[in-house]
Structure formats: structure tokens, C-alpha cells
Amino acid sequence: MRAHAWCLAVSKGGLAVGTFSVARGLMTEFGVAKDKAETRKRLMLAAKQGT
């Protein structure tokens, strides 16, 4: 949960690596509930940010 919270903070700062990490956590249920719609949203945002 701490890693997910950190990645969310980095994502909000506009860094693609944080956004991608949030999406990866959502895909694998690593400390968070699985959410396909949110995963897709985060992956698209990460792509726009430059991942």
C-alpha cells in the first residue's frame, strides 16, 4: 500500500514511471483492488507522459 501511495504521488507530479507503476499495481492487484477501467486510463496517461 505504501508503494502504491508513493506511485500515485509521483503520477500526480506528471512522471510517466509513477503512472505506469500505478497501472501495473492495478493490473496485478498488488496492494490494491483490480480495476480494468482505471488500469486502462492510467496506461493511456503513461503513454501520453512518455513511457
C-alpha atoms as a PDB file:
ATOM      1  CA  MET A   1       0.000   0.000   0.000  1.00  0.00           C
ATOM      2  CA  ARG A   2       2.845   2.392   0.751  1.00  0.00           C
ATOM      3  CA  ALA A   3       4.404   1.803  -2.662  1.00  0.00           C
ATOM      4  CA  HIS A   4       1.067   2.383  -4.373  1.00  0.00           C
ATOM      5  CA  ALA A   5       0.578   5.637  -2.459  1.00  0.00           C
ATOM      6  CA  TRP A   6       4.079   6.779  -3.435  1.00  0.00           C
ATOM      7  CA  CYS A   7       3.445   5.912  -7.089  1.00  0.00           C
ATOM      8  CA  LEU A   8       0.174   7.855  -7.015  1.00  0.00           C
ATOM      9  CA  ALA A   9       2.035  10.897  -5.716  1.00  0.00           C
ATOM     10  CA  VAL A  10       4.686  10.588  -8.422  1.00  0.00           C
ATOM     11  CA  SER A  11       1.982  10.113 -11.044  1.00  0.00           C
ATOM     12  CA  LYS A  12       0.212  13.268  -9.920  1.00  0.00           C
ATOM     13  CA  GLY A  13       3.532  15.048 -10.391  1.00  0.00           C
ATOM     14  CA  GLY A  14       3.399  14.095 -14.068  1.00  0.00           C
ATOM     15  CA  LEU A  15       6.047  11.383 -14.167  1.00  0.00           C
ATOM     16  CA  ALA A  16       5.235   8.523 -16.511  1.00  0.00           C
ATOM     17  CA  VAL A  17       7.052   5.942 -14.402  1.00  0.00           C
ATOM     18  CA  GLY A  18       4.711   6.638 -11.481  1.00  0.00           C
ATOM     19  CA  THR A  19       1.634   6.438 -13.665  1.00  0.00           C
ATOM     20  CA  PHE A  20       2.799   3.181 -15.209  1.00  0.00           C
ATOM     21  CA  SER A  21       3.565   1.740 -11.776  1.00  0.00           C
ATOM     22  CA  VAL A  22       0.054   2.606 -10.586  1.00  0.00           C
ATOM     23  CA  ALA A  23      -1.398   0.856 -13.647  1.00  0.00           C
ATOM     24  CA  ARG A  24       0.809  -2.181 -13.068  1.00  0.00           C
ATOM     25  CA  GLY A  25      -0.364  -2.366  -9.468  1.00  0.00           C
ATOM     26  CA  LEU A  26      -3.982  -2.205 -10.617  1.00  0.00           C
ATOM     27  CA  MET A  27      -3.388  -4.973 -13.161  1.00  0.00           C
ATOM     28  CA  THR A  28      -1.788  -7.322 -10.673  1.00  0.00           C
ATOM     29  CA  GLU A  29      -3.804  -6.373  -7.575  1.00  0.00           C
ATOM     30  CA  PHE A  30      -0.536  -5.546  -5.831  1.00  0.00           C
ATOM     31  CA  GLY A  31      -1.916  -3.919  -2.700  1.00  0.00           C
ATOM     32  CA  VAL A  32      -4.964  -2.500  -4.465  1.00  0.00           C
ATOM     33  CA  ALA A  33      -8.216  -3.811  -5.892  1.00  0.00           C
ATOM     34  CA  LYS A  34      -8.161  -4.885  -9.538  1.00  0.00           C
ATOM     35  CA  ASP A  35      -9.818  -2.254 -11.745  1.00  0.00           C
ATOM     36  CA  LYS A  36      -9.662  -2.730 -15.525  1.00  0.00           C
ATOM     37  CA  ALA A  37     -11.111   0.678 -16.396  1.00  0.00           C
ATOM     38  CA  GLU A  38      -8.701   2.548 -14.132  1.00  0.00           C
ATOM     39  CA  THR A  39      -5.791   0.431 -15.393  1.00  0.00           C
ATOM     40  CA  ARG A  40      -6.572   1.367 -18.989  1.00  0.00           C
ATOM     41  CA  LYS A  41      -6.894   5.048 -18.051  1.00  0.00           C
ATOM     42  CA  ARG A  42      -3.517   5.002 -16.289  1.00  0.00           C
ATOM     43  CA  LEU A  43      -1.771   3.171 -19.137  1.00  0.00           C
ATOM     44  CA  MET A  44      -3.071   5.693 -21.667  1.00  0.00           C
ATOM     45  CA  LEU A  45      -1.937   8.568 -19.446  1.00  0.00           C
ATOM     46  CA  ALA A  46       1.507   6.991 -19.012  1.00  0.00           C
ATOM     47  CA  ALA A  47       1.830   6.706 -22.787  1.00  0.00           C
ATOM     48  CA  LYS A  48       0.992  10.382 -23.173  1.00  0.00           C
ATOM     49  CA  GLN A  49       3.540  11.234 -20.475  1.00  0.00           C
ATOM     50  CA  GLY A  50       6.267   9.433 -22.385  1.00  0.00           C
ATOM     51  CA  THR A  51       6.600   5.868 -21.161  1.00  0.00           C
END
